[in-house]
Amino acid sequence: MIYDVIILGGGPAGLSAAIYAGRARRSVLLIEKGAFGGQIIQSSGIENYPGSIERESGESLTGRMSAQAETFGAERVTDTVTGVLPEGKIKTLTGAKGKYEGRALIVATGAAPTRIGCPGESELTGRGVSYCATCDAAFFEGLPVYVVGGGDSAVEEAVYLAKFARNVTVIHRRDALRAAKYIQDAAFAEPKLSFIWNSAVTELHGDGLLESMTLKNVKTGEMTVIEADKADGTFGLFVFVGMSPMSELFDGLLDTENGYILTDEGMATNIPGVFAAGDVRKKLLRQVVTAAADGAIAAARAEKYLADLHC
Ligand code: NAP
């Protein structure tokens, strides 16, 4: 079958595109490699999506978006796409489960958490090192927890982790947070939360579990080793140092800047019939509300592209 619209990525941008394209009576295939909902499913409570006044979880909000996309006829498949031929009138994607063909393609692959990139990080991921507070906070009930980063994610999740941890220490490479003022206010008001400023994590150590880490004061060069209490044996390290766009599949095909796909305001890329929406796109503000808006615009533009082709 040749679909009118194939959407790659099942986060808020992809789901919103599926709702709009499905509602325009287009045949839609939504392909997602992991869980539908995107990275926001890791968020414990969303308070800035318009209408969300009850701090609904990301999983619940995107669950409703998924159900809505289905009511408009969007088909969904879980597959990892490894090849793409986006030029020409039929766009072809190849995944582990098969080949998918569509007349228009909306790329909504999102972004993934950036790693610190220090020795020991890969080996200790899932063994003390985490990139998702909602997923892993409960494992650190009553233990000390450290958070790396100074942006919205780091500070917001540090406040959330304080509900579980014995105490939470935010390690930031500067002496000022990047996080929004209202998020900072919540952090400074949290008695279990403290900060280590001007510091970077340079090495993680542990035999099976995270047991100690080395910090470097980036101003003085002083190195400090933080060790787990003997009684605890371990501690948690949550890393929130930004996101990297998941655009590798389109390397050399789509125009990008620092990996983020460049589009016009109609979400059109440099290839006719290929649109990009959400966090994978170069844009000013990466939020659920802007991802959903991108998806709606991309679907509307895809509709116009198909109509112009008399499809
Ligand atoms: P971000 O805004 O890019 O912040 C990344 C933080 O990590 C910065 O404080 C940065 O330090 C630090 N950092 C970067 N690389 C580092 C490294 N190698 N080692 C140590 N620290 C490093 O990322 P984010 O917080 O994940 O947010 C991503 C996007 O989602 C943003 O647009 C954000 O506004 C949005 N978001 C919004 C909300 C909300 O509205 N409630 C919640 C979460 C995320 P510097 O400050 O020194 O650069």
Short mmCIF file of N, CA and C and ligand atoms in Angstrom, two decimals, residues 48 116 148-154 156 172-174 178 182-183 240-243 286-287, ligand 1:
data_model
loop_
_atom_site.label_atom_id
_atom_site.label_comp_id
_atom_site.label_asym_id
_atom_site.label_seq_id
_atom_site.Cartn_x
_atom_site.Cartn_y
_atom_site.Cartn_z
N ASN A 48 2.61 23.25 31.72
CA ASN A 48 2.57 24.40 30.82
C ASN A 48 1.95 24.10 29.46
N ILE A 116 27.02 12.80 29.21
CA ILE A 116 28.12 13.63 29.72
C ILE A 116 29.36 13.36 28.86
N VAL A 148 23.03 16.28 37.09
CA VAL A 148 23.96 17.10 36.30
C VAL A 148 23.17 17.95 35.32
N GLY A 149 23.47 19.27 35.29
CA GLY A 149 22.83 20.18 34.35
C GLY A 149 22.23 21.37 35.07
N GLY A 150 21.90 22.40 34.30
CA GLY A 150 21.34 23.61 34.91
C GLY A 150 20.16 24.15 34.12
N GLY A 151 19.64 23.34 33.18
CA GLY A 151 18.51 23.77 32.35
C GLY A 151 17.17 23.40 32.98
N ASP A 152 16.09 23.62 32.23
CA ASP A 152 14.74 23.32 32.72
C ASP A 152 14.63 21.87 33.18
N SER A 153 15.16 20.94 32.37
CA SER A 153 15.01 19.51 32.70
C SER A 153 15.71 19.19 34.00
N ALA A 154 16.99 19.59 34.12
CA ALA A 154 17.77 19.24 35.30
C ALA A 154 17.11 19.77 36.57
N GLU A 156 13.97 20.99 37.07
CA GLU A 156 12.61 20.48 37.30
C GLU A 156 12.67 19.05 37.84
N HIS A 172 26.37 21.80 38.53
CA HIS A 172 26.24 22.61 37.31
C HIS A 172 27.60 23.20 36.95
N ARG A 173 27.86 23.28 35.64
CA ARG A 173 29.19 23.71 35.19
C ARG A 173 29.40 25.22 35.28
N ARG A 174 28.34 25.96 35.58
CA ARG A 174 28.48 27.43 35.75
C ARG A 174 27.98 27.81 37.14
N ARG A 178 20.31 27.94 33.92
CA ARG A 178 19.66 28.33 32.67
C ARG A 178 18.13 28.17 32.78
N TYR A 182 10.58 30.34 37.24
CA TYR A 182 9.61 29.69 38.12
C TYR A 182 10.10 28.29 38.52
N ILE A 183 10.90 27.68 37.65
CA ILE A 183 11.47 26.35 37.98
C ILE A 183 12.58 26.54 39.02
N PHE A 240 20.98 15.49 32.88
CA PHE A 240 20.07 16.27 32.01
C PHE A 240 20.88 17.41 31.41
N VAL A 241 21.72 17.07 30.44
CA VAL A 241 22.61 18.10 29.86
C VAL A 241 22.22 18.43 28.42
N GLY A 242 20.93 18.37 28.14
CA GLY A 242 20.47 18.77 26.82
C GLY A 242 20.07 17.58 25.96
N MET A 243 19.69 17.90 24.77
CA MET A 243 19.19 16.88 23.85
C MET A 243 19.95 16.95 22.53
N ARG A 286 11.49 24.36 22.30
CA ARG A 286 11.14 22.93 22.22
C ARG A 286 10.24 22.57 23.39
N GLN A 287 8.96 22.50 23.13
CA GLN A 287 7.95 22.21 24.13
C GLN A 287 6.89 21.33 23.49
P1 NAP B 1 19.17 22.68 27.88
O1 NAP B 1 18.17 23.78 28.05
O2 NAP B 1 19.98 22.61 26.65
O3 NAP B 1 20.13 22.73 29.15
C1 NAP B 1 21.21 21.85 29.24
C2 NAP B 1 21.96 22.15 30.53
O4 NAP B 1 23.03 21.22 30.65
C3 NAP B 1 22.55 23.55 30.57
O5 NAP B 1 22.44 24.08 31.86
C4 NAP B 1 24.01 23.31 30.19
O6 NAP B 1 24.91 24.19 30.81
C5 NAP B 1 24.26 21.92 30.73
N1 NAP B 1 25.24 21.17 29.93
C6 NAP B 1 25.28 21.02 28.60
N2 NAP B 1 26.28 20.18 28.25
C7 NAP B 1 26.87 19.81 29.39
C8 NAP B 1 27.97 18.97 29.70
N3 NAP B 1 28.64 18.31 28.75
N4 NAP B 1 28.31 18.82 31.00
C9 NAP B 1 27.62 19.45 31.97
N5 NAP B 1 26.57 20.26 31.75
C10 NAP B 1 26.21 20.44 30.47
O7 NAP B 1 18.47 21.22 27.98
P2 NAP B 1 17.17 20.72 28.78
O8 NAP B 1 17.13 21.26 30.15
O9 NAP B 1 17.13 19.25 28.57
O10 NAP B 1 15.98 21.35 27.95
C11 NAP B 1 15.81 21.03 26.57
C12 NAP B 1 14.64 21.83 26.02
O11 NAP B 1 13.41 21.38 26.62
C13 NAP B 1 14.76 23.31 26.37
O12 NAP B 1 14.27 24.04 25.27
C14 NAP B 1 13.87 23.48 27.57
O13 NAP B 1 13.34 24.78 27.69
C15 NAP B 1 12.77 22.46 27.29
N6 NAP B 1 12.18 21.99 28.55
C16 NAP B 1 11.16 22.71 29.07
C17 NAP B 1 10.57 22.34 30.26
C18 NAP B 1 9.45 23.17 30.79
O14 NAP B 1 9.06 24.16 30.17
N7 NAP B 1 8.84 22.83 31.93
C19 NAP B 1 11.03 21.22 30.96
C20 NAP B 1 12.11 20.51 30.42
C21 NAP B 1 12.68 20.91 29.23
P3 NAP B 1 24.96 25.76 30.42
O15 NAP B 1 23.78 26.37 31.08
O16 NAP B 1 26.27 26.19 30.97
O17 NAP B 1 24.91 25.80 28.92
#
